CSV table of C-alpha atoms and ligand atoms in Angstrom, one decimal:
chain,number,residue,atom,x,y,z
A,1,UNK,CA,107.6,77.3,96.5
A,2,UNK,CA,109.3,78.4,99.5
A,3,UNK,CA,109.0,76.5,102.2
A,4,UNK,CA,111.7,76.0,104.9
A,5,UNK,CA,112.8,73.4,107.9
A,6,UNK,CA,115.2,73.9,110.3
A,7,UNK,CA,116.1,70.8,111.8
A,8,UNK,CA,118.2,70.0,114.6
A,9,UNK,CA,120.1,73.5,114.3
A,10,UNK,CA,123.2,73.9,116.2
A,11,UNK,CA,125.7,77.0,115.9
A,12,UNK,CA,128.9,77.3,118.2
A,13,UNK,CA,131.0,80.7,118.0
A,14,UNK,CA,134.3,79.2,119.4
A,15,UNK,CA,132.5,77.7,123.0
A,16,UNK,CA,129.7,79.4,122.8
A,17,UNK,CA,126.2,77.5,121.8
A,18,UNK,CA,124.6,80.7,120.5
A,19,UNK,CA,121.6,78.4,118.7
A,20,UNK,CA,120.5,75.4,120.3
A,21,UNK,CA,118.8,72.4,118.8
A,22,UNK,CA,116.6,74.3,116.8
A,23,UNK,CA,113.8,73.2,114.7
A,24,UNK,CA,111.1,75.1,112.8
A,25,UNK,CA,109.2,74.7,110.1
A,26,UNK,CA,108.8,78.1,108.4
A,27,UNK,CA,105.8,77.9,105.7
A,28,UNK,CA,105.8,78.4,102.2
A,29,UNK,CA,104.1,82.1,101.5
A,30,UNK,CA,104.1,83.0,104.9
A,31,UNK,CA,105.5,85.9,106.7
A,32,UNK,CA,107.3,84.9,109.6
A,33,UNK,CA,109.1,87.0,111.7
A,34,UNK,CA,111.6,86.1,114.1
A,35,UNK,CA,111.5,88.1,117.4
A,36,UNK,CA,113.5,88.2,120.4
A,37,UNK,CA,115.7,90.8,122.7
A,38,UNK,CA,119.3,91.6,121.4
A,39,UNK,CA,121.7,88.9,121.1
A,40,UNK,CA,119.0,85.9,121.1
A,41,UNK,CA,120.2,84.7,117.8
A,42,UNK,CA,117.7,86.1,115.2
A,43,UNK,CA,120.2,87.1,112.6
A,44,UNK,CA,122.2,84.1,113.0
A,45,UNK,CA,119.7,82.2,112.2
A,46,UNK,CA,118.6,84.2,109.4
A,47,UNK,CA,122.5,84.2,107.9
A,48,UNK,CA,122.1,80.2,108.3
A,49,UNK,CA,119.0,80.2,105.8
A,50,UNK,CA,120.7,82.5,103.5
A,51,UNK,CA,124.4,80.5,103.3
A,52,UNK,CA,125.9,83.7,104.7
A,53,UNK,CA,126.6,81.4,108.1
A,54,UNK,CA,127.2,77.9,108.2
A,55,UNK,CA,125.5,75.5,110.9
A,56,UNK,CA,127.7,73.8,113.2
A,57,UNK,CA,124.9,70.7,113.7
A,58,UNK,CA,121.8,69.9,111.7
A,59,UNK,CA,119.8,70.1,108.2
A,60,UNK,CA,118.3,73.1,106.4
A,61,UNK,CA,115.7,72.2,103.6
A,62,UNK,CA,114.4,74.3,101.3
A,63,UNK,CA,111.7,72.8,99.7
A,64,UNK,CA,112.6,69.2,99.0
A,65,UNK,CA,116.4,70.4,98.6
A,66,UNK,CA,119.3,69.8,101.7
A,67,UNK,CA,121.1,73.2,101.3
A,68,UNK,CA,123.9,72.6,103.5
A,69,UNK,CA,126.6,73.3,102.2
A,70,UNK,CA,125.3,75.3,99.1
A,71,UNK,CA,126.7,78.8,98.6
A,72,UNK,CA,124.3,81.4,99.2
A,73,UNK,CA,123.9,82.2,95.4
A,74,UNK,CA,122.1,79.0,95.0
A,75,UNK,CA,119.9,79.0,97.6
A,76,UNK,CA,116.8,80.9,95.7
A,77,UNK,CA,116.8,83.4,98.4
A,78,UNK,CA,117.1,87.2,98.4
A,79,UNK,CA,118.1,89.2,101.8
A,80,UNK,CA,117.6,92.6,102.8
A,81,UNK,CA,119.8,94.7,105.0
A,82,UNK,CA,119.3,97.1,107.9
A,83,UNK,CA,122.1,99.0,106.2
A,84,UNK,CA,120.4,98.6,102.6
A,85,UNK,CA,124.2,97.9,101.4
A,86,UNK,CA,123.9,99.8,98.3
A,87,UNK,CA,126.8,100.7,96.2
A,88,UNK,CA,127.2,104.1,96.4
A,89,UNK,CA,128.4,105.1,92.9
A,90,UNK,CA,126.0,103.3,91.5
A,91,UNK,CA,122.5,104.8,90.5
A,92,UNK,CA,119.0,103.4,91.5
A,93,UNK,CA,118.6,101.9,88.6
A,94,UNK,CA,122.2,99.7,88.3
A,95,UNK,CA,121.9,98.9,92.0
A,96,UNK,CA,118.6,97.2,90.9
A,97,UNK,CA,120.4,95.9,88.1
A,98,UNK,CA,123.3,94.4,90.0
A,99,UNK,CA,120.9,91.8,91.5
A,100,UNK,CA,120.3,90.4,88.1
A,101,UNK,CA,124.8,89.8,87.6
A,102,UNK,CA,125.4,86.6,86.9
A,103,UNK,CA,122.0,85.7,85.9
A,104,UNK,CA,122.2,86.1,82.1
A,105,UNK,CA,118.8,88.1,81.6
A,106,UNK,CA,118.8,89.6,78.4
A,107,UNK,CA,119.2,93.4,78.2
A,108,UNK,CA,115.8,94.0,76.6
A,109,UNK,CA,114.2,91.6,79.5
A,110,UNK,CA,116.3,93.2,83.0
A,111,UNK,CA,115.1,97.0,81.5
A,112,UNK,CA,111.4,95.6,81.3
A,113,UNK,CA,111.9,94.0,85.0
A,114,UNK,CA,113.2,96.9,86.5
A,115,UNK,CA,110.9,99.2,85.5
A,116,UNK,CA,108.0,97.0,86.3
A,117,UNK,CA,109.7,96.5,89.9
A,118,UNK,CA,110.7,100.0,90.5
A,119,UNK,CA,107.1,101.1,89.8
A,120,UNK,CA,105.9,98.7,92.2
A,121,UNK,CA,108.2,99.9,95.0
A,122,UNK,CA,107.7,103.4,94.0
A,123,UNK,CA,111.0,104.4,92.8
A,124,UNK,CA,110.2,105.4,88.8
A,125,UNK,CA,110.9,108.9,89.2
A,126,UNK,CA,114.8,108.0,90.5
A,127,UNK,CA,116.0,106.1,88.8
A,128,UNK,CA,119.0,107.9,88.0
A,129,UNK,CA,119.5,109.2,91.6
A,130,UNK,CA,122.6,107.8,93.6
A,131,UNK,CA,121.7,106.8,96.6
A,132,UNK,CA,123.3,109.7,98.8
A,133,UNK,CA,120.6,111.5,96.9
A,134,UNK,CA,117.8,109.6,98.5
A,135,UNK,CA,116.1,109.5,102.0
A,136,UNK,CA,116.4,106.5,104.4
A,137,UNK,CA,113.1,105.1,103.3
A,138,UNK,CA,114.0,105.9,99.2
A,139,UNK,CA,117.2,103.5,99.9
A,140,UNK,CA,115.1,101.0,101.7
A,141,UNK,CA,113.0,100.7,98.5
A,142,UNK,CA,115.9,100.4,96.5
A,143,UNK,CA,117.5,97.3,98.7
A,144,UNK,CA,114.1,95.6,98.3
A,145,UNK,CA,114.0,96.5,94.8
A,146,UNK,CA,117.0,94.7,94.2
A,147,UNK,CA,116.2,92.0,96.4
A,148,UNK,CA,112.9,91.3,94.3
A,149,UNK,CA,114.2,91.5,91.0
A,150,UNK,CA,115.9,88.0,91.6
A,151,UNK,CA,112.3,86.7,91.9
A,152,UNK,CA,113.4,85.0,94.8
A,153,UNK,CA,111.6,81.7,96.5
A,154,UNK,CA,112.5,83.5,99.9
A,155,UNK,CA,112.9,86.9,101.0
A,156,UNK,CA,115.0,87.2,104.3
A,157,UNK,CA,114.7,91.0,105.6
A,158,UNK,CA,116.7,91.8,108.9
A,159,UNK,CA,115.6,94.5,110.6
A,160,UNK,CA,115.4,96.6,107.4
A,161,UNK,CA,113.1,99.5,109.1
A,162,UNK,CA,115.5,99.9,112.0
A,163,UNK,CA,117.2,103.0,110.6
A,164,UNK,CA,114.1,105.0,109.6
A,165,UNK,CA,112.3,107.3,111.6
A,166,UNK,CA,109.1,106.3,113.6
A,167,UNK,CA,106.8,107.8,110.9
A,168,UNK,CA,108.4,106.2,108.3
A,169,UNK,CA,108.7,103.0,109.7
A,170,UNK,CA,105.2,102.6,110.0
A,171,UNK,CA,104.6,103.6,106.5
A,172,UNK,CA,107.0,100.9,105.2
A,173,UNK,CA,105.7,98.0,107.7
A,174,UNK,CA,102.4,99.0,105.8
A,175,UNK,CA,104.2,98.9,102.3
A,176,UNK,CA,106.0,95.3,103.3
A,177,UNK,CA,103.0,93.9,104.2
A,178,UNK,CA,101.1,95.1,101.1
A,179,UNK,CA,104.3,93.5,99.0
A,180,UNK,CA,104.4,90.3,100.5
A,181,UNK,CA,100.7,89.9,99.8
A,182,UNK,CA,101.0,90.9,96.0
A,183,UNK,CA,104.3,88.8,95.6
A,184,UNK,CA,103.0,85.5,97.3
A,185,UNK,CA,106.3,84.8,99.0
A,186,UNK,CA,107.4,83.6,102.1
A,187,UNK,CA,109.0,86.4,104.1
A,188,UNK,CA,111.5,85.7,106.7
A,189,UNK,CA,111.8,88.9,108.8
A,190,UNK,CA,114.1,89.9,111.9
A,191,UNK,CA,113.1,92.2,114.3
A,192,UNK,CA,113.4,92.9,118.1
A,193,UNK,CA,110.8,94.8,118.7
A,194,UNK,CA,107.2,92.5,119.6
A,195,UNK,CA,104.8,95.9,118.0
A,196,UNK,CA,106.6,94.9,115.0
A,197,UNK,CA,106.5,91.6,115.0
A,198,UNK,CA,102.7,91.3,116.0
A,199,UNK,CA,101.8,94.1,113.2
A,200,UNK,CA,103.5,92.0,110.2
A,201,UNK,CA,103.7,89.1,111.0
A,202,UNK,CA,101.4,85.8,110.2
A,203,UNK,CA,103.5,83.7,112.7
A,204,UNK,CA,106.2,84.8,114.6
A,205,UNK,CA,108.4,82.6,116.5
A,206,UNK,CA,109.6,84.2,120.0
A,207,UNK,CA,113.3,83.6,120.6
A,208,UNK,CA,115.9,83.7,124.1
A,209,UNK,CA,119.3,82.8,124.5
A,210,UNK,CA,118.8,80.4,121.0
A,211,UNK,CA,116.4,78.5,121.9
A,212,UNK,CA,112.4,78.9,120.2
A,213,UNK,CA,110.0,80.3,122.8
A,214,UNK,CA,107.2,79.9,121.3
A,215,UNK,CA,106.0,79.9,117.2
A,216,UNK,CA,102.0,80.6,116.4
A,217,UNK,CA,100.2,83.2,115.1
A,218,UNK,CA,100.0,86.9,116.8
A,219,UNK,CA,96.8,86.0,118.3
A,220,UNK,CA,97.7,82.2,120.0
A,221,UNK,CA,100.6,84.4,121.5
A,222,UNK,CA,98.6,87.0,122.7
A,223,UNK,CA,95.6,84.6,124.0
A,224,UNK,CA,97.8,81.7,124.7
A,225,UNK,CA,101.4,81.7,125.6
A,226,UNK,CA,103.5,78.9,126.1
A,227,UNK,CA,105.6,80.4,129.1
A,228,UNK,CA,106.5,83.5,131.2
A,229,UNK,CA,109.0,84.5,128.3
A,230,UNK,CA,106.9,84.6,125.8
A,231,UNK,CA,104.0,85.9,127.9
A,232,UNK,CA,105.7,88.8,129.3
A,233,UNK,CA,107.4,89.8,125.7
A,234,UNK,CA,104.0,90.6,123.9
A,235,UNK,CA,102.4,93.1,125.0
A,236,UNK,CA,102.8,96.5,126.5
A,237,UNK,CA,102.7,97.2,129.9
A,238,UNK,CA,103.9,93.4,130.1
A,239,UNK,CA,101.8,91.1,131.5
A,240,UNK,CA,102.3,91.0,135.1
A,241,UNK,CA,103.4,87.8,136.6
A,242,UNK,CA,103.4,88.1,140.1
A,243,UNK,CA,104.7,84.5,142.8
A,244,UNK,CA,101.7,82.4,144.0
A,245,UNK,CA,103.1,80.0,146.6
A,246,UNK,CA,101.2,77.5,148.4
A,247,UNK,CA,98.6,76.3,145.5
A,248,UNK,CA,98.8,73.3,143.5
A,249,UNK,CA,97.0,72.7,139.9
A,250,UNK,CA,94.8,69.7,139.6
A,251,UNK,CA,94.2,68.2,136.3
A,252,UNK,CA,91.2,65.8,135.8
A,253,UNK,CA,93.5,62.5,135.1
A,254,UNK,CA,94.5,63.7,139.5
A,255,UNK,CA,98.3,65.2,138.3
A,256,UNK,CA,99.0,68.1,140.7
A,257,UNK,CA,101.9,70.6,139.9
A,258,UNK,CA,102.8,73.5,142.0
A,259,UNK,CA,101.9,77.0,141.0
A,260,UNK,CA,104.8,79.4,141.1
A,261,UNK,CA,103.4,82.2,139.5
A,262,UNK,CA,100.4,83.6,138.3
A,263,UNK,CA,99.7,86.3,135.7
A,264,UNK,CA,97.5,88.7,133.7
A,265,UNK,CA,97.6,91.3,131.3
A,266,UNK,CA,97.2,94.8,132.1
A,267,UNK,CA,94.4,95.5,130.2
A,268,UNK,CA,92.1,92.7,131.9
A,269,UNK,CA,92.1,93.6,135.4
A,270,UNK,CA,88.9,95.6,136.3
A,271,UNK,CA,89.6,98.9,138.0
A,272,UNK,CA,86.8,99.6,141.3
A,273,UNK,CA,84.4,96.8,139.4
A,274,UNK,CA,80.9,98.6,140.2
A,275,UNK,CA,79.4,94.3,139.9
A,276,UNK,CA,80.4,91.8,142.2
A,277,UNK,CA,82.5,90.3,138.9
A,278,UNK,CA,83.7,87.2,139.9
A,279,UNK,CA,87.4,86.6,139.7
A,280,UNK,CA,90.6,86.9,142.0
A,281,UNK,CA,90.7,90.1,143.8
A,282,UNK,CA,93.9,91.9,144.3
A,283,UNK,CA,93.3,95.1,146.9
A,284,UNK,CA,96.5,97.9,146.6
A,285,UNK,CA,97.4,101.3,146.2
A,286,UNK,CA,97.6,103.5,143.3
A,287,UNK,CA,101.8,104.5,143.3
A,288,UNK,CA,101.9,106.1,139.6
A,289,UNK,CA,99.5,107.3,137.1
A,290,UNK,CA,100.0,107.8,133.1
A,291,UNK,CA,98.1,109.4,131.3
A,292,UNK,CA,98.9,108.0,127.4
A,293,UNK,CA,95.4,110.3,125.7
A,294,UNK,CA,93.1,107.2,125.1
A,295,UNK,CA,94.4,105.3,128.3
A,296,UNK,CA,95.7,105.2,131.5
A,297,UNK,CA,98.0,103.2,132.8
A,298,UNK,CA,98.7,102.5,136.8
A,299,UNK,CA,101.3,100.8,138.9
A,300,UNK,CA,99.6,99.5,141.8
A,301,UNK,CA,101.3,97.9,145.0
A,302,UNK,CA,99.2,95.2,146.5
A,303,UNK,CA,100.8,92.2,149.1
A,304,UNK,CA,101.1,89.9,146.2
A,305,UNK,CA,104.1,92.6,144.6
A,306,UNK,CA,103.7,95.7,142.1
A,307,UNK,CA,101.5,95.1,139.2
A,308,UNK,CA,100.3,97.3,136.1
A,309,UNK,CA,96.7,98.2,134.9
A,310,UNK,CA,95.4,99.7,132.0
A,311,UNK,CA,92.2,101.2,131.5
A,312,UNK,CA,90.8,103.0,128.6
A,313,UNK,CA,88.4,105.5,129.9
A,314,UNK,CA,89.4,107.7,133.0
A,315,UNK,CA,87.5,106.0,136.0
A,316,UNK,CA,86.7,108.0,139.3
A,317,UNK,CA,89.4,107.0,141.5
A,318,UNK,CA,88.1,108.6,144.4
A,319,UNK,CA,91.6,108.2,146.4
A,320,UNK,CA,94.7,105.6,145.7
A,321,UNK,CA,93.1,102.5,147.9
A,322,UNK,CA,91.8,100.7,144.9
A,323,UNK,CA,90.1,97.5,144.2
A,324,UNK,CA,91.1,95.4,141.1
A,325,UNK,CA,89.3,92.0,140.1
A,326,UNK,CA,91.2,90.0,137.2
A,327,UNK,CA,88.1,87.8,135.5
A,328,UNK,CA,89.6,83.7,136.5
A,329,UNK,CA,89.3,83.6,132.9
A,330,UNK,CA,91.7,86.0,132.5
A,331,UNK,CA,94.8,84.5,134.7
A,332,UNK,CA,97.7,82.3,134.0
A,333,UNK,CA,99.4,79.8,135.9
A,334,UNK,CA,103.4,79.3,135.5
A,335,UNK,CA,105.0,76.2,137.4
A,336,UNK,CA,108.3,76.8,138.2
A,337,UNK,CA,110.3,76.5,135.2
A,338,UNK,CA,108.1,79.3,133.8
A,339,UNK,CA,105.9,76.9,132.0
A,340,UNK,CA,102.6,77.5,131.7
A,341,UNK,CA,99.8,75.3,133.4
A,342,UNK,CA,97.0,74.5,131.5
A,343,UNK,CA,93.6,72.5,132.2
A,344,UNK,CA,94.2,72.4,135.8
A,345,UNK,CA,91.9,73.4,138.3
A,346,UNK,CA,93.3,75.3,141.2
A,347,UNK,CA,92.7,74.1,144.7
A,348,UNK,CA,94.8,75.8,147.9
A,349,UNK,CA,97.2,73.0,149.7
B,1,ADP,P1,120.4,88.8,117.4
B,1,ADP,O1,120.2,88.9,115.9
B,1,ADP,O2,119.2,88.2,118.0
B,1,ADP,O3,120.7,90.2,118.0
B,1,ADP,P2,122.8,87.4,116.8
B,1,ADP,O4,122.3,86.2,116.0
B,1,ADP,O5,123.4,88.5,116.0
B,1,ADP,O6,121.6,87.9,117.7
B,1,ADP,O7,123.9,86.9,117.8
B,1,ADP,C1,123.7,85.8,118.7
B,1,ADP,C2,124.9,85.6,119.5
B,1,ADP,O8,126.0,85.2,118.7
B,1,ADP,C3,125.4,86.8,120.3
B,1,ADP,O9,125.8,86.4,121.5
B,1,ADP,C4,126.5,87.3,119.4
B,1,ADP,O10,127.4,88.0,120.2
B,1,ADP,C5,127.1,86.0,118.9
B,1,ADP,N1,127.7,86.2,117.5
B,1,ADP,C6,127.1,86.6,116.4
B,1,ADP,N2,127.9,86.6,115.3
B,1,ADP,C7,129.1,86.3,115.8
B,1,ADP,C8,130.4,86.1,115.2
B,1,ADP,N3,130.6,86.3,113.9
B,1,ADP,N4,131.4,85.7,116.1
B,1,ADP,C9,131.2,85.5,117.4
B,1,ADP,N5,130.0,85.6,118.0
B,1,ADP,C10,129.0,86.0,117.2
């Protein structure tokens, strides 16, 4: 099993909070990636679950086990490397090995391991190779190869694709994913970049300045996001969030809240809407055009501020005056915190 709690986490460097009363439950045989710009405190965290860092405040469980304060050996968990950290007078095949040291596999057992595990990640043919011999991706393999012959409860990957090429990269998001299905166990990935994160993941948790955005699956943080953060970090063009002063929210149980903001994704405003679709309507003028193949994208000024639009067929924009209707379905509501506003009806003050 591999399941994982945070609770109550707390890390100080010197003064600095850099993780801040964080708790997350992290299930057993999922893969859960950990997103957030540079600095949020992804790999902190990461190093905490792994022993490599200790937490200042609060509990990390693994499984029905406290592991504070247990070295990192002992922790049933296997971590890969953006910078593979192979040894590089070793070959392939002892750098595989090397995970198995102090682990008292006998001989005849670690050979039969490593070639079953070398064959699953491809490397058969290279065994004997050093690593200066192989390319960026070839080494990757061999960090997860050494990773997985532990037969680890948890694998904790951070940023591992970050030094290959874009081709490549894709190809091994494809491969990890394929892996973590066959293996059955819970992946604990870093990455900073949200494509990423919403191609691998089965629930990412969305992280700024330590604290948890938002955790849920790709789509609840595509469809339904918790606050401007994590609304404007998925997605690309960003959703636009533009001010709305002067309305107030209404729930049903007669709580008001004031609007501060409203927003909406790119890709769900209407473009010249030939219907009379109902929904807000948002008049402006065409400022830039990009032309991506399969669809267009357009910043458009309008008195509520700048906002993008993306379309995927090339409409007849006759001139730059343009009409754009966003579907009510379609918008968000922020109060101003950045929180989002939910099952309130809008009514103008
Ligand atoms: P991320 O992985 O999201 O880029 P990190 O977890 O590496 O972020 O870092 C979080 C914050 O903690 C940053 O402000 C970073 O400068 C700081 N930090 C990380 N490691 C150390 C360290 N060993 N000593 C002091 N500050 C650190």
């Amino acid at each position: 099993m591999g399941r994982i709690e945070l609770k109550g986490i707390s890390k100080f460097f010197k003064e600095e909070e850099v993780i801040k009363d964080l708790d997350l439950t992290i299930r057993d045989g999922s893969f859960t990636v950990l997103v957030g710009p540079s600095g949020c405190g992804k790999s902190t965290t990461l190093r905490m679950i792994a022993g490599l860092d200790e937490q200042t405040k609060g509990e990390i469980w693994i499984d029905d086990i406290c592991v504070n304060g247990v070295a990192p050996g002992n922790r049933d968990v296997a971590m890969v490397f953006q910078n593979y950290a192979l040894y590089p007078t070793m070959n392939v095949y002892d750098n595989i090995e090397f995970g198995l040291v102090n682990r008292k596999v006998p001989k005849k057992e670690r050979e039969k391991l490593i070639k079953d595990i070398a064959e699953i990640v491809g490397l058969s043919d290279y065994m004997k190779k050093k690593p200066e011999m192989l390319s960026g991706g070839q080494r990757q393999r061999v960090a997860l190869a050494r990773a997985m012959v532990k037969k680890p409860q948890v694998f904790i990957l951070d940023e591992p694709l970050s030094n290959l090429d874009a081709k490549l990269r894709h190809q091994m998001r494809t491969e990890l994913i394929q892996l973590h299905k066959r293996l059955g166990t819970t992946f604990v990935y870093v990455t900073h970049d949200q494509v990423e994160a919403m191609s691998m993941g089965d629930e990412i948790v969305i992280m700024n300045k330590g604290v948890i955005q938002q955790a849920a699956s790709p789509m609840t943080l595509y469809n339904d996001p918790a606050n401007v953060f994590a609304a404007q970090f998925i997605g690309t063009p960003a959703m636009n969030v533009l001010p709305y002063k002067g309305f107030k929210l209404h729930s049903a149980q007669g709580k008001s809240q004031d609007i501060a903001s409203f927003g909406f994704r790119p890709e769900h405003a209407l473009l010249n809407p030939q219907d009379s679709s109902e929904g807000l309507r948002l008049d402006g003028e065409i400022m830039t055009r990009e032309s991506l193949g399969a669809e267009n994208i357009y910043q458009i000024g309008s008195p509520f501020g700048v906002f993008s639009i993306k379309t995927f067929l090339e409409p007849l924009v006759p001139d730059n005056r343009v009409n754009i209707t966003v579907p009510y379905e379609r918008l968000y509501y922020f109060n101003t915190e950045g929180q989002r506003l939910k099952q309130y009806e809008i009514r103008q003050e």
